[in-house]
Every structure is written in structure tokens, then in C-alpha cells.
PDB file of C-alpha atoms in Angstrom:
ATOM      1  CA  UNK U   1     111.858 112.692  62.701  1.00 54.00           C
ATOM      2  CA  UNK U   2     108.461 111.908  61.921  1.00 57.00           C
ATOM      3  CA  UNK U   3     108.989 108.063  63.108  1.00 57.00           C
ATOM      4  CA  UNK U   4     110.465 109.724  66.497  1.00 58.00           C
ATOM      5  CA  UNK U   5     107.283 111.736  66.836  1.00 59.00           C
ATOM      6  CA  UNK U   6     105.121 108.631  66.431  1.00 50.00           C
ATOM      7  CA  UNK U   7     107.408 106.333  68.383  1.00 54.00           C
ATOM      8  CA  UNK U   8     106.911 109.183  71.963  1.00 51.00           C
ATOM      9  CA  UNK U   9     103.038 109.704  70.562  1.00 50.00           C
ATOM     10  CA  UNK U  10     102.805 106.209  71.184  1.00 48.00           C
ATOM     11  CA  UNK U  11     105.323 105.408  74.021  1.00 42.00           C
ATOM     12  CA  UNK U  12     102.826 108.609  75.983  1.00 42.00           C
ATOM     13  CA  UNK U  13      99.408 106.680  74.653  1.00 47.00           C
ATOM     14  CA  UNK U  14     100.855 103.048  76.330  1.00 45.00           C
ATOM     15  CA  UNK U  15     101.550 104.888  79.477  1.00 47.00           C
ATOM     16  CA  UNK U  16      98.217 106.333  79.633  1.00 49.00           C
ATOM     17  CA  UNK U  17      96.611 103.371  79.414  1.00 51.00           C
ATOM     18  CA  UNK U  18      98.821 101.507  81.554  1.00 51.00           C
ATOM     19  CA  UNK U  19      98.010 104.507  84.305  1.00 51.00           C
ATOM     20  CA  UNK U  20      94.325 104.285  84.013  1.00 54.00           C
ATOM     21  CA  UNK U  21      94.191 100.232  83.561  1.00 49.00           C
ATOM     22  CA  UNK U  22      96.497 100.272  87.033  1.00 54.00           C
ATOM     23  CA  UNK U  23      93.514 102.252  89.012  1.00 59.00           C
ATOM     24  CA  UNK U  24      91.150 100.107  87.852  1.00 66.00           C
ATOM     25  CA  UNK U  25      93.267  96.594  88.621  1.00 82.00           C
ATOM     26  CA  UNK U  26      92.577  94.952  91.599  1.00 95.00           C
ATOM     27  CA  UNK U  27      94.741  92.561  93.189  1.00 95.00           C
ATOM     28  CA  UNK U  28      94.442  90.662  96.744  1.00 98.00           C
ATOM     29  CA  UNK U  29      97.472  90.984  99.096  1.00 98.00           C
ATOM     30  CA  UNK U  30      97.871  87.917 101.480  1.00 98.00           C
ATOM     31  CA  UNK U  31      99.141  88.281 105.712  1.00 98.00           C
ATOM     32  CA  UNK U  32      99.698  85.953 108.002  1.00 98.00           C
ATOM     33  CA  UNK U  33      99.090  87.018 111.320  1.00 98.00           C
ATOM     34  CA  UNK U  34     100.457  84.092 113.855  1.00 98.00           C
ATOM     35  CA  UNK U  35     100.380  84.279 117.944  1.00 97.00           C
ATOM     36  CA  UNK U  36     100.196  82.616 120.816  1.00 96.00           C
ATOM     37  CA  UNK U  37      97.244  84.905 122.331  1.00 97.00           C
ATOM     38  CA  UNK U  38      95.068  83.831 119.384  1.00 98.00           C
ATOM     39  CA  UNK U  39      92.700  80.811 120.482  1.00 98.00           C
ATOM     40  CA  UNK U  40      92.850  77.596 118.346  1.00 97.00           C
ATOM     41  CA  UNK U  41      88.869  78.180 117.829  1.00 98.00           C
ATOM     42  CA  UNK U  42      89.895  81.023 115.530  1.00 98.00           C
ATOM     43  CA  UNK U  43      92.897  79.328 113.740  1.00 98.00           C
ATOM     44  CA  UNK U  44      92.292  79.816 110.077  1.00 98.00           C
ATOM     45  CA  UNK U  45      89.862  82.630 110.722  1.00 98.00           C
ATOM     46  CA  UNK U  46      90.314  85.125 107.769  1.00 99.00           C
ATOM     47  CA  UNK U  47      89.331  88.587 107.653  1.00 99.00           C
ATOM     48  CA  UNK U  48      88.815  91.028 104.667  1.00 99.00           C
ATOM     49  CA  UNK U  49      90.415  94.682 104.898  1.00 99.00           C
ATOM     50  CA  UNK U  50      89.130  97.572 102.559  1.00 99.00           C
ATOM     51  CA  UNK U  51      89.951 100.878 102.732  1.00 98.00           C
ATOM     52  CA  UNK U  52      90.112 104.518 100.536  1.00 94.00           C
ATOM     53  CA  UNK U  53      87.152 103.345  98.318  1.00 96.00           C
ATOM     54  CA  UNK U  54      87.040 107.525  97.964  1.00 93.00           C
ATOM     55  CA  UNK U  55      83.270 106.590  96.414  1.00 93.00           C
ATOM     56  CA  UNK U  56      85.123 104.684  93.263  1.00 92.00           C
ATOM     57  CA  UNK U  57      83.381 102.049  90.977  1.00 92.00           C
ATOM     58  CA  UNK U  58      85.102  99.177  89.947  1.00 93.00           C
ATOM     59  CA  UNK U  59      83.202  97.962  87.038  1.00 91.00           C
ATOM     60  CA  UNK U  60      79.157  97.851  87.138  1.00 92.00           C
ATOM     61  CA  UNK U  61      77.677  98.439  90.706  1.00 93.00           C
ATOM     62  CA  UNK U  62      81.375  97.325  92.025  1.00 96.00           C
ATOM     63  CA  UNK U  63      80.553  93.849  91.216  1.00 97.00           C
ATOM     64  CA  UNK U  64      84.187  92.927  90.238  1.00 97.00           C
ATOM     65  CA  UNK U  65      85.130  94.278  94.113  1.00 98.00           C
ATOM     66  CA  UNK U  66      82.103  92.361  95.644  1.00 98.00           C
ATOM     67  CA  UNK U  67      83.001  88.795  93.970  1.00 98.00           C
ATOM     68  CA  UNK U  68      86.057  89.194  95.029  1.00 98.00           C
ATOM     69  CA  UNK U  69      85.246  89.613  98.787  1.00 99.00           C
ATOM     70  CA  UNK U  70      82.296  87.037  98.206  1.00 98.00           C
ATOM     71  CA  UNK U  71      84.632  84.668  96.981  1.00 98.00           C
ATOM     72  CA  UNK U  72      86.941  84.610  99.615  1.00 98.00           C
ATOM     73  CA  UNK U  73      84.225  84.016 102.369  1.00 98.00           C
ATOM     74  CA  UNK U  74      85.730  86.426 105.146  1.00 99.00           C
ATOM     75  CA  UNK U  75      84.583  85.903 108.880  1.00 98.00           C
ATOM     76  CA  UNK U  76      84.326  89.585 108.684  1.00 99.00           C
ATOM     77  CA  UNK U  77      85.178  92.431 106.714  1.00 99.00           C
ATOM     78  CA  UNK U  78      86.730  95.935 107.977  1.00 99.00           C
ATOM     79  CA  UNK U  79      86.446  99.129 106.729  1.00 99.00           C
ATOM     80  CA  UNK U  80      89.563 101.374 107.501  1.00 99.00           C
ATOM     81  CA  UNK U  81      87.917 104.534 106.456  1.00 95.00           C
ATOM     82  CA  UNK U  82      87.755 107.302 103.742  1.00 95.00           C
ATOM     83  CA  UNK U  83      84.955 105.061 102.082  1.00 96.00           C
ATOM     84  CA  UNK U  84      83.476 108.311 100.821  1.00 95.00           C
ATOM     85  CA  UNK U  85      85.234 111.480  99.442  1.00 89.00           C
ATOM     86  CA  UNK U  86      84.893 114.597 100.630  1.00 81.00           C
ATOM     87  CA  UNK U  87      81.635 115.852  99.611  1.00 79.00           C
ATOM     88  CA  UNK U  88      81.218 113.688  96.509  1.00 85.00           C
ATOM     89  CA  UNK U  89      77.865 111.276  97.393  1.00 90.00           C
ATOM     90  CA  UNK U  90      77.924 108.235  99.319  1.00 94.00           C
ATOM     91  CA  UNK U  91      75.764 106.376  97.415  1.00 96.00           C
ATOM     92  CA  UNK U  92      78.102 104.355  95.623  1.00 96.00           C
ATOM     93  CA  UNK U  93      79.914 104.005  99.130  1.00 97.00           C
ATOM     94  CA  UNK U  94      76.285 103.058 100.422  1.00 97.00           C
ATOM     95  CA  UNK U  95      75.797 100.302  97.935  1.00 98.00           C
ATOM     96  CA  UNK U  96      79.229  98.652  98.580  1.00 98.00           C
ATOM     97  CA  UNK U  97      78.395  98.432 102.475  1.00 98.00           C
ATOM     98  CA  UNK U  98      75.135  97.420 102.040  1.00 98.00           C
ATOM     99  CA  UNK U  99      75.873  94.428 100.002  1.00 98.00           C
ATOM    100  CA  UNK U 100      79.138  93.676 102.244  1.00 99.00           C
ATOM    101  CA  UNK U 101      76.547  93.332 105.260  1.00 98.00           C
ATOM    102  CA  UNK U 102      73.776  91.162 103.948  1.00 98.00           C
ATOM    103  CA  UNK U 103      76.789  88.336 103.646  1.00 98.00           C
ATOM    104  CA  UNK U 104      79.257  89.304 106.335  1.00 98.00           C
ATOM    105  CA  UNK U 105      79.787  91.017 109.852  1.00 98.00           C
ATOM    106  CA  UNK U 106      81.317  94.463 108.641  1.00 99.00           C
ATOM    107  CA  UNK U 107      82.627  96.767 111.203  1.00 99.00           C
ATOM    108  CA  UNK U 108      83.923 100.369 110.340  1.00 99.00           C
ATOM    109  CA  UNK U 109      86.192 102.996 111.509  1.00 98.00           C
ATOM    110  CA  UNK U 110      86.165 106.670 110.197  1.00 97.00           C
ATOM    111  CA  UNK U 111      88.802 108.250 107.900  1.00 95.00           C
ATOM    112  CA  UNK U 112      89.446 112.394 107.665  1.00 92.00           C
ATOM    113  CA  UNK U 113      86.784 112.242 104.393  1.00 91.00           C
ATOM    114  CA  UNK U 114      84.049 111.130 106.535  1.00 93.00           C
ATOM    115  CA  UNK U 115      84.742 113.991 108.723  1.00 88.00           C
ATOM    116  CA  UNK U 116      84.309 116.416 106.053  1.00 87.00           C
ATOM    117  CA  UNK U 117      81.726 115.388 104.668  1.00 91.00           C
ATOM    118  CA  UNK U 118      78.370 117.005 104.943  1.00 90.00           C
ATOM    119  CA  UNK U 119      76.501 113.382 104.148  1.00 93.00           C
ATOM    120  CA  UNK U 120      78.422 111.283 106.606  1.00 95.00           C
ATOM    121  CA  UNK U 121      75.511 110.991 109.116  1.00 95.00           C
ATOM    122  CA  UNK U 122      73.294 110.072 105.916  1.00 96.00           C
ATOM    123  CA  UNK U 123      76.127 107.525 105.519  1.00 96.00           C
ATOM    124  CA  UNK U 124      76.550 106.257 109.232  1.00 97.00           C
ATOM    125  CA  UNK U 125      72.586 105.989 109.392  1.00 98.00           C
ATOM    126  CA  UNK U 126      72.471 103.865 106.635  1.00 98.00           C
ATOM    127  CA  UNK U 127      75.233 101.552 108.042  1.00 98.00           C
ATOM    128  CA  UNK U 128      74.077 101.301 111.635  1.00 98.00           C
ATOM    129  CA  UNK U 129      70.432 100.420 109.789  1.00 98.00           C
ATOM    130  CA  UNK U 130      72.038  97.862 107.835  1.00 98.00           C
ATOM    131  CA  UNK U 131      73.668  96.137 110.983  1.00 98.00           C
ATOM    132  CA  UNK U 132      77.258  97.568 110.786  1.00 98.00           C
ATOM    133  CA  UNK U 133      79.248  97.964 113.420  1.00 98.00           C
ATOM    134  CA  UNK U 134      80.559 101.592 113.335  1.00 98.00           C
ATOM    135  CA  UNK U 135      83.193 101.726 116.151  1.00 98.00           C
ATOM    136  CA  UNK U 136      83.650 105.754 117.466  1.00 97.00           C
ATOM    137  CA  UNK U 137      86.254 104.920 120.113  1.00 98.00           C
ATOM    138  CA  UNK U 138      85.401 101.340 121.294  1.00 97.00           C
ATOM    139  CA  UNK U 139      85.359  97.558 120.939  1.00 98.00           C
ATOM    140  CA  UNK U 140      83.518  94.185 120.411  1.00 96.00           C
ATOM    141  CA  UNK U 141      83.887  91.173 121.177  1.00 95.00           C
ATOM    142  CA  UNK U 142      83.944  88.351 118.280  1.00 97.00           C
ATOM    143  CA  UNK U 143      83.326  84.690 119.543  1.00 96.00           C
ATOM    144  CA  UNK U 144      83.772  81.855 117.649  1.00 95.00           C
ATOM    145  CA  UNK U 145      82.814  78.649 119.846  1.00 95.00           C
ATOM    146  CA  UNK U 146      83.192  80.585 122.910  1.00 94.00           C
ATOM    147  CA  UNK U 147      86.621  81.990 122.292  1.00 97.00           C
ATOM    148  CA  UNK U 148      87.263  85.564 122.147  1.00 97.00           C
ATOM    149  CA  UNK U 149      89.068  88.122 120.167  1.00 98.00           C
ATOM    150  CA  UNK U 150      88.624  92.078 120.298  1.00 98.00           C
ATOM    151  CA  UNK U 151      87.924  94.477 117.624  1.00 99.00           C
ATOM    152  CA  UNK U 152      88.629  97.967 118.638  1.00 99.00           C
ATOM    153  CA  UNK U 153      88.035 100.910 116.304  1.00 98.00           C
ATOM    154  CA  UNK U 154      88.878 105.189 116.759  1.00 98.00           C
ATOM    155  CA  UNK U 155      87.555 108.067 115.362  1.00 96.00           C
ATOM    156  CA  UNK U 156      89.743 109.785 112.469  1.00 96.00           C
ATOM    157  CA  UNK U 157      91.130 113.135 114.788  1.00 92.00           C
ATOM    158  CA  UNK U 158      89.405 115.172 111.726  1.00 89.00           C
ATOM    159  CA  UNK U 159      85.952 114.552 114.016  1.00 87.00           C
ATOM    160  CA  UNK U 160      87.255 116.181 116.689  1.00 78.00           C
ATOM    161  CA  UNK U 161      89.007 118.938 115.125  1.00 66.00           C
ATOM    162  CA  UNK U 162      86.805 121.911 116.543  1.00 59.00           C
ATOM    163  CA  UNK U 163      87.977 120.913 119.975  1.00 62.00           C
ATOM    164  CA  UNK U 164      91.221 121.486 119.467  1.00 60.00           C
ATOM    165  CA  UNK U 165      91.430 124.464 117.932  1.00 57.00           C
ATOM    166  CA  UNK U 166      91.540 126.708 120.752  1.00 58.00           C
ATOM    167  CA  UNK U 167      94.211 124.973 121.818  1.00 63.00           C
ATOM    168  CA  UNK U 168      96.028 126.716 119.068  1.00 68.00           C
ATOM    169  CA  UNK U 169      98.588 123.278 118.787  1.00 73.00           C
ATOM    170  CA  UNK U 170     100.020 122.435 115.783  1.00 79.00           C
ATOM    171  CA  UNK U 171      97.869 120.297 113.176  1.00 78.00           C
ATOM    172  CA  UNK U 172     100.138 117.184 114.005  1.00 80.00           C
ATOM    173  CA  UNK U 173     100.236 117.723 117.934  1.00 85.00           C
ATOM    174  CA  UNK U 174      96.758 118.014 118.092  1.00 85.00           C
ATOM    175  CA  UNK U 175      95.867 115.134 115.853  1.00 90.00           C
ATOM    176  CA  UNK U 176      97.845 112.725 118.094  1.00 92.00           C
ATOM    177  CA  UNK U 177      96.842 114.127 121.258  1.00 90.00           C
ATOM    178  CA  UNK U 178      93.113 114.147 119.562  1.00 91.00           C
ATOM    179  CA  UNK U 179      93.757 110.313 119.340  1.00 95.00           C
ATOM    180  CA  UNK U 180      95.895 109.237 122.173  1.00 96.00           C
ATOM    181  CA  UNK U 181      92.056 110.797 123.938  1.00 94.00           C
ATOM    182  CA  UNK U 182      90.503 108.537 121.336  1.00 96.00           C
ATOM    183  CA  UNK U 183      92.647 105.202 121.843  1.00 98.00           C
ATOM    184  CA  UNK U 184      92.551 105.516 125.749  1.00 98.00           C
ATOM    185  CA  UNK U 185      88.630 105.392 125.576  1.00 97.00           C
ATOM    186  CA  UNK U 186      88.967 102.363 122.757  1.00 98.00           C
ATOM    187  CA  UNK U 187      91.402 100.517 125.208  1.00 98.00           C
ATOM    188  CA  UNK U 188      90.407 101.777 128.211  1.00 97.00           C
ATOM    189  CA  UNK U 189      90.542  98.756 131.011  1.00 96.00           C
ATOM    190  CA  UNK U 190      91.269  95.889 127.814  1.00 95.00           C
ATOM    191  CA  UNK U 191      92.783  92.854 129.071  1.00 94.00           C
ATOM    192  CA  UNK U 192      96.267  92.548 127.286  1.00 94.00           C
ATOM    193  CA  UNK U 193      94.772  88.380 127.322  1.00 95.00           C
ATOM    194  CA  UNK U 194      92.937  88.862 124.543  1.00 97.00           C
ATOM    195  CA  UNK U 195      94.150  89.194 120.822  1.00 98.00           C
ATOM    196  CA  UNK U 196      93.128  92.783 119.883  1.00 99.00           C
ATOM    197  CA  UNK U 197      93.076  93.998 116.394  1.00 99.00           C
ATOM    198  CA  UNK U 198      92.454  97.845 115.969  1.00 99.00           C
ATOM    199  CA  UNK U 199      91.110  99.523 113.044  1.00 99.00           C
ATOM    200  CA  UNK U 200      92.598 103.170 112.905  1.00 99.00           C
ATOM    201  CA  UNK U 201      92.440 105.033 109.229  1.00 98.00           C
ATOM    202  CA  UNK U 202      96.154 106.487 109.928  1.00 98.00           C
ATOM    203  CA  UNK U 203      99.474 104.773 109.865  1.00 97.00           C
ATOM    204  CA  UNK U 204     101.445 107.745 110.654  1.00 97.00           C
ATOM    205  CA  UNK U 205     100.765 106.927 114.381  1.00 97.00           C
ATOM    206  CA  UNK U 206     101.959 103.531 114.306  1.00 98.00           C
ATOM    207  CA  UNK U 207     104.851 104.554 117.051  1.00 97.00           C
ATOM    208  CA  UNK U 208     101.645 105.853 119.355  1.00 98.00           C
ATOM    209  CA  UNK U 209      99.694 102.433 118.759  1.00 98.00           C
ATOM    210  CA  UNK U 210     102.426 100.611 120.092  1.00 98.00           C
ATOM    211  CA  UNK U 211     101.817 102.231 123.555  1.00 97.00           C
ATOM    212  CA  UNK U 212      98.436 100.420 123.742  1.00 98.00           C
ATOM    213  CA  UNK U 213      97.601  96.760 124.612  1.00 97.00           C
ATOM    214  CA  UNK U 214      97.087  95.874 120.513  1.00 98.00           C
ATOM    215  CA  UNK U 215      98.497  93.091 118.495  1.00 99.00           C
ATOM    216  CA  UNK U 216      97.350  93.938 115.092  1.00 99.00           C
ATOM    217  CA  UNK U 217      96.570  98.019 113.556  1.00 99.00           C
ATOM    218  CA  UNK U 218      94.935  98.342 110.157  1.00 99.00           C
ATOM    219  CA  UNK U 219      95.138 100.934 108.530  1.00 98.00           C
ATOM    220  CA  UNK U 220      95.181 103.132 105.070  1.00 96.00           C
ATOM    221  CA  UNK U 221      95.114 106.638 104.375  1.00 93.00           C
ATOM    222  CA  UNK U 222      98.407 106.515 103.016  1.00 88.00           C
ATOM    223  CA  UNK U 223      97.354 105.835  99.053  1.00 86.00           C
ATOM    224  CA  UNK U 224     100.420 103.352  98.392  1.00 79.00           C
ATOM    225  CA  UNK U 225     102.541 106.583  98.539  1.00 70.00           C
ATOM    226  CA  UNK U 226     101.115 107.251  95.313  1.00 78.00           C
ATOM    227  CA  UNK U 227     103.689 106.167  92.649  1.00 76.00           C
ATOM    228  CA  UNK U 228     105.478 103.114  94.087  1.00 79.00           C
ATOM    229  CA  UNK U 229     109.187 103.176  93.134  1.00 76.00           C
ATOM    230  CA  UNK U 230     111.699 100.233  93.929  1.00 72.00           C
ATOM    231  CA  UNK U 231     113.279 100.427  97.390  1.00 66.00           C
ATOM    232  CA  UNK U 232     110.815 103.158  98.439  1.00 73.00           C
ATOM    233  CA  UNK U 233     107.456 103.735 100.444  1.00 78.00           C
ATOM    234  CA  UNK U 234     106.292 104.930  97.236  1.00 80.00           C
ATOM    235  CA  UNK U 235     106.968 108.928  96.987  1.00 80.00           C
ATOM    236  CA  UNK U 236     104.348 111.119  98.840  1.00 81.00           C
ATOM    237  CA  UNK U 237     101.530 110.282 101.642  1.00 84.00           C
ATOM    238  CA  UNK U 238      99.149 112.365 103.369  1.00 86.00           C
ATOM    239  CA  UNK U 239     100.140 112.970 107.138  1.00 89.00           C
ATOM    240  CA  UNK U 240     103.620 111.667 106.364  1.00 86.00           C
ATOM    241  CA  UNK U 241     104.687 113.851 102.984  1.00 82.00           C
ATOM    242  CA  UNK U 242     107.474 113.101 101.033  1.00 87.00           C
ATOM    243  CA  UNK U 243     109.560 110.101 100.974  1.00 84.00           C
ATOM    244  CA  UNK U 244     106.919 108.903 103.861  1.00 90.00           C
ATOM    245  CA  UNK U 245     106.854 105.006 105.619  1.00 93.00           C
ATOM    246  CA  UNK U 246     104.394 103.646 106.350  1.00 94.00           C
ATOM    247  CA  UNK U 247     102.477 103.449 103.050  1.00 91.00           C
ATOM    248  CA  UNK U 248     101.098  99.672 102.528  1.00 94.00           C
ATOM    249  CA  UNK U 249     102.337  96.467 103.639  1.00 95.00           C
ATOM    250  CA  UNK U 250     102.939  94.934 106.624  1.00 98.00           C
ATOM    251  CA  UNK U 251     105.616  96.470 109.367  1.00 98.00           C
ATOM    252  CA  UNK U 252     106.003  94.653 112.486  1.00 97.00           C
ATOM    253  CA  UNK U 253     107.738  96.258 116.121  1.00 97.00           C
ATOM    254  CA  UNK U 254     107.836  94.584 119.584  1.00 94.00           C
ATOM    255  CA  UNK U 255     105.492  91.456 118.829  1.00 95.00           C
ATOM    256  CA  UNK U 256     102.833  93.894 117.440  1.00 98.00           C
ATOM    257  CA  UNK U 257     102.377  94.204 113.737  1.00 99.00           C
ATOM    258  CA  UNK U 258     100.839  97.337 111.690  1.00 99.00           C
ATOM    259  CA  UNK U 259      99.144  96.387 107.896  1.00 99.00           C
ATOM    260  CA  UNK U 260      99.006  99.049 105.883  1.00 98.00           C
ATOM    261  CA  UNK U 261      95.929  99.129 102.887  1.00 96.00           C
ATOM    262  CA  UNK U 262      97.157 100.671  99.133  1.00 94.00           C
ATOM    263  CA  UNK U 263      93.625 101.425  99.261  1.00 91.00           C
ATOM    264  CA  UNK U 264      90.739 101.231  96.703  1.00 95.00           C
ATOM    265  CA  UNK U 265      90.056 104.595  95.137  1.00 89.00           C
ATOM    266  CA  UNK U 266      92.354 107.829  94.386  1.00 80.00           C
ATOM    267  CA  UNK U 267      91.419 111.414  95.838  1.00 74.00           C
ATOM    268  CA  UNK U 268      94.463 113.173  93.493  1.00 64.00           C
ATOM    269  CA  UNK U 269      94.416 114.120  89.938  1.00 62.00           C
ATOM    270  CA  UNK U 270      97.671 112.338  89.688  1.00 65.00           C
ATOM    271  CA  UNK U 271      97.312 108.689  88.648  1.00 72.00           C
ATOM    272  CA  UNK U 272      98.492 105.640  90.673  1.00 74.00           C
ATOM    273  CA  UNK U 273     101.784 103.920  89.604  1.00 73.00           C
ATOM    274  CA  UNK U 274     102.691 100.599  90.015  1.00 76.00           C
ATOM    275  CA  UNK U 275     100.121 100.833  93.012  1.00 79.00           C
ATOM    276  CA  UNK U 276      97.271  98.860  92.283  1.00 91.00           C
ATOM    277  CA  UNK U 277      94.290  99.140  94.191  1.00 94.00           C
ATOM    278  CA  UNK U 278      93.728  96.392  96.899  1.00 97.00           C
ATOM    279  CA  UNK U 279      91.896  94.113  98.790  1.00 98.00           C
ATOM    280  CA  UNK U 280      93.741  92.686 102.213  1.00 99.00           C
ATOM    281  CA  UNK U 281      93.073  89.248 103.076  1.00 99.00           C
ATOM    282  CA  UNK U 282      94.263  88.138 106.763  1.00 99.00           C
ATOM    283  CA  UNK U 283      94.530  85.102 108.214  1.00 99.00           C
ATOM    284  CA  UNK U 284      95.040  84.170 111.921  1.00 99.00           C
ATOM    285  CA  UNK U 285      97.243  81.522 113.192  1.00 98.00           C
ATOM    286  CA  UNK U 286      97.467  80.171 116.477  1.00 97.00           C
ATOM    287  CA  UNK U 287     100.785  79.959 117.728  1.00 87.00           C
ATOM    288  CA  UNK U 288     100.974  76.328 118.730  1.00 71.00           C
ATOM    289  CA  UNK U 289      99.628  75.999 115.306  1.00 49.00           C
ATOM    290  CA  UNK U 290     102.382  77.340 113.043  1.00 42.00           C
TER     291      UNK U 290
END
């Protein structure tokens, strides 16, 4: 009896370990994004994709994180939102940013923590300062020897909550209708010429993205699904509940493809399961190229 007692004592203690070692383990997750609408100037280009940092430290200052990134020399990085939680403080969030842009172009979308969050214009203020591009509903052009891709980025519908209310619509009518408002202004007269990635915090509205001139979404928001079972979207994601899918990897409909971030930090008590945190890499391939 006794040895059965020790034997679950330690079978619990291993798990425990393995749980909080998991959160803490970060791994790089590799796309390939090939068309014929991106220029040979940008074959090769990579881009880094982080997302749901939720203010988490990955060892000291996030240095493990930020040789990481360093290391693979992006062309740019995006930020897919929820970099800070809640009300917790962005300073950690602050630091991360702040050393992404003294070595890269970083451009950054909102997630529904930002827009609950009484520091987030402390946060935007310090990103704007430091040369990020934070896009509320818009685009930029990148240009690499004179060719031309878009970035386009939306607001998380969270921001525009209070004008909806009246409205009296159901939370998930008037979060798409919110951002179906937010995408037309993003898109609004974009040439369907040029390769056009969008950042947008939410996969849940991958069907509404498709409706737009876009060849690549990234997103996160979705946490892995939490615990990641075989043959599953992992079990629970926020906007999508149980059993959701659209929870990380890459999902691909009508020659436009959605990636979906695991994300960085954790916002639940419960601990991530075979869901490791992540860092997207992306590289672009011209067509002819392939």
C-alpha cells in the first residue's frame, strides 16, 4: 500500500513538473507561405509572429524569448495582441517591445486584454515612441527594392464595445459586425495585386476574413485550446468554447491561408498541456520560385 502511495505521490510530482516546465518551453513553429502575388524581391523574406505574451517572463528580462527572435534575424516581427493581461502591468510587456524595436520593424495589432486594460495608452505611448507601428484599422506598405507587400492590422472588437451596446446584439453578433466596420476601414480601396498579410488577434472570424482581399491572417487568442489532445483543436478556446477550431497551426481555404499562434503566456489557472508556448517563424515564397 505504502509503495502505491509513493508510486501516485510521485507519478502527481512528475506531472507537475512536466506542467510547469511545458509553460516555460519554448519552441519555434516553421510556415511556408508560397504565391504567385508575392514579388521575387521578397522571396526568402521571413517574418517573426508573437502573440498572448499575457505580461509572462521567460527566464531573466525574457532574454531566452529575445535570442531566440535575435537569432533568427526576422525582416519584421508582429505582435498579434494580448501582449499585456488585463490589468496586470505592462512593464514586462514594455521591455519585450522595446528591445524587439531597437533590432527590427515591429508592427502591432490589439487583443481583448489591451482593451481592458487601464494602462494600455501607457503601453501604446511607449510603442508609438519607440517606432512601432500600432495598426487601429489600417495598413503599410513594406518595400524591399521597390517591391511591395501590405501589412494590414484591426482593432480587437473589445475597443469598441461601448458602441455597441445599445444595440443590445448579442456578444458574438456585435463583435463581428464591430469588425467587419473594422476590416472594411483596414481594406478599404486595397488592390487585391498586392500580397496582403493581416494581423487580427481572433481566429474565430477566419470565415469573415475570407470575404476581404487578404492572403495571409495571423492570429492568436485561442491559447493552443489549452490542453492539446491527439486528433483535437486542443479542448477549450476563448470565443470558440469547447471542442473549438481554430486553435494554432496553419488552416488554409480558397488560396488564402489563416496561422494560428499557441501563444506565449497563459491567462488561466489551469496549466498548458502538451501546448508549448511559441514563437512563429514565416517565410515567403514566390511562386515561380517553389
Amino acid at each position: 500500500m505504502k509503495k502505491t502511495g509513493w508510486g501516485i505521490l510521485g507519478a502527481v510530482a512528475a506531472f507537475t513538473g512536466y506542467a510547469y516546465w511545458s509553460t516555460k518551453h519554448l519552441t519555434v513553429t516553421n510556415y511556408e507561405i508560397v504565391s504567385d502575388k508575392i514579388p521575387a524581391e521578397w522571396d526568402g523574406a521571413t517574418f517573426i509572429q508573437l502573440s498572448d505574451l499575457h505580461s509572462a517572463s521567460f527566464g531573466l528580462y525574457n532574454n531566452p524569448l529575445l535570442s531566440i527572435v535575435n537569432e533568427l534575424a526576422p525582416d519584421a516581427v508582429f505582435l498579434t495582441g494580448d501582449m499585456i493581461d488585463g490589468d496586470e502591468s505592462p512593464y514586462v510587456a514594455m521591455a519585450v517591445v522595446r528591445k524587439l524595436a531597437k533590432e527590427f520593424p515591429v508592427f502591432y495589432v490589439t487583443g481583448n486584454h489591451e482593451g481592458r486594460s487601464a494602462f494600455y495608452e501607457d503601453f501604446k505611448a511607449d510603442m508609438e515612441k519607440h517606432h512601432v507601428a500600432v495598426l487601429e484599422n489600417e495598413r503599410y506598405f513594406l518595400k524591399k527594392d521597390g517591391a511591395a507587400i501590405m501589412v494590414a492590422g484591426v482593432q480587437d472588437p473589445r475597443f469598441v464595445k461601448e458602441n455597441w451596446a445599445e444595440k443590445e446584439l448579442p456578444k458574438e453578433e456585435w463583435e463581428e459586425a464591430a469588425l467587419k466596420e473594422a476590416l472594411d476601414d483596414a481594406t478599404a480601396n486595397l488592390s487585391s495585386d498586392y500580397f496582403t498579410i493581416l494581423l487580427a488577434h481572433r481566429p474565430e472570424f477566419w470565415p469573415l476574413y475570407q470575404a476581404y482581399p487578404i492572403d495571409l491572417v495571423l492570429s492568436g487568442h485561442a491559447h493552443g485550446g489549452q490542453f492539446r489532445l491527439p486528433l483535437t483543436e486542443g479542448l477549450f478556446a476563448p470565443g470558440q468554447g469547447f471542442m473549438p477550431k481554430w486553435t494554432a497551426g496553419i488552416h488554409r481555404a480558397g488560396g488564402k491561408a489563416l496561422v494560428v499562434s499557441r501563444g506565449l503566456g497563459n491567462v488561466t489557472k489551469l496549466p498548458r498541456l502538451f501546448n508549448d508556448p511559441e514563437v512563429i517563424r514565416i517565410t515567403l515564397k514566390a511562386k515561380g520560385d517553389a
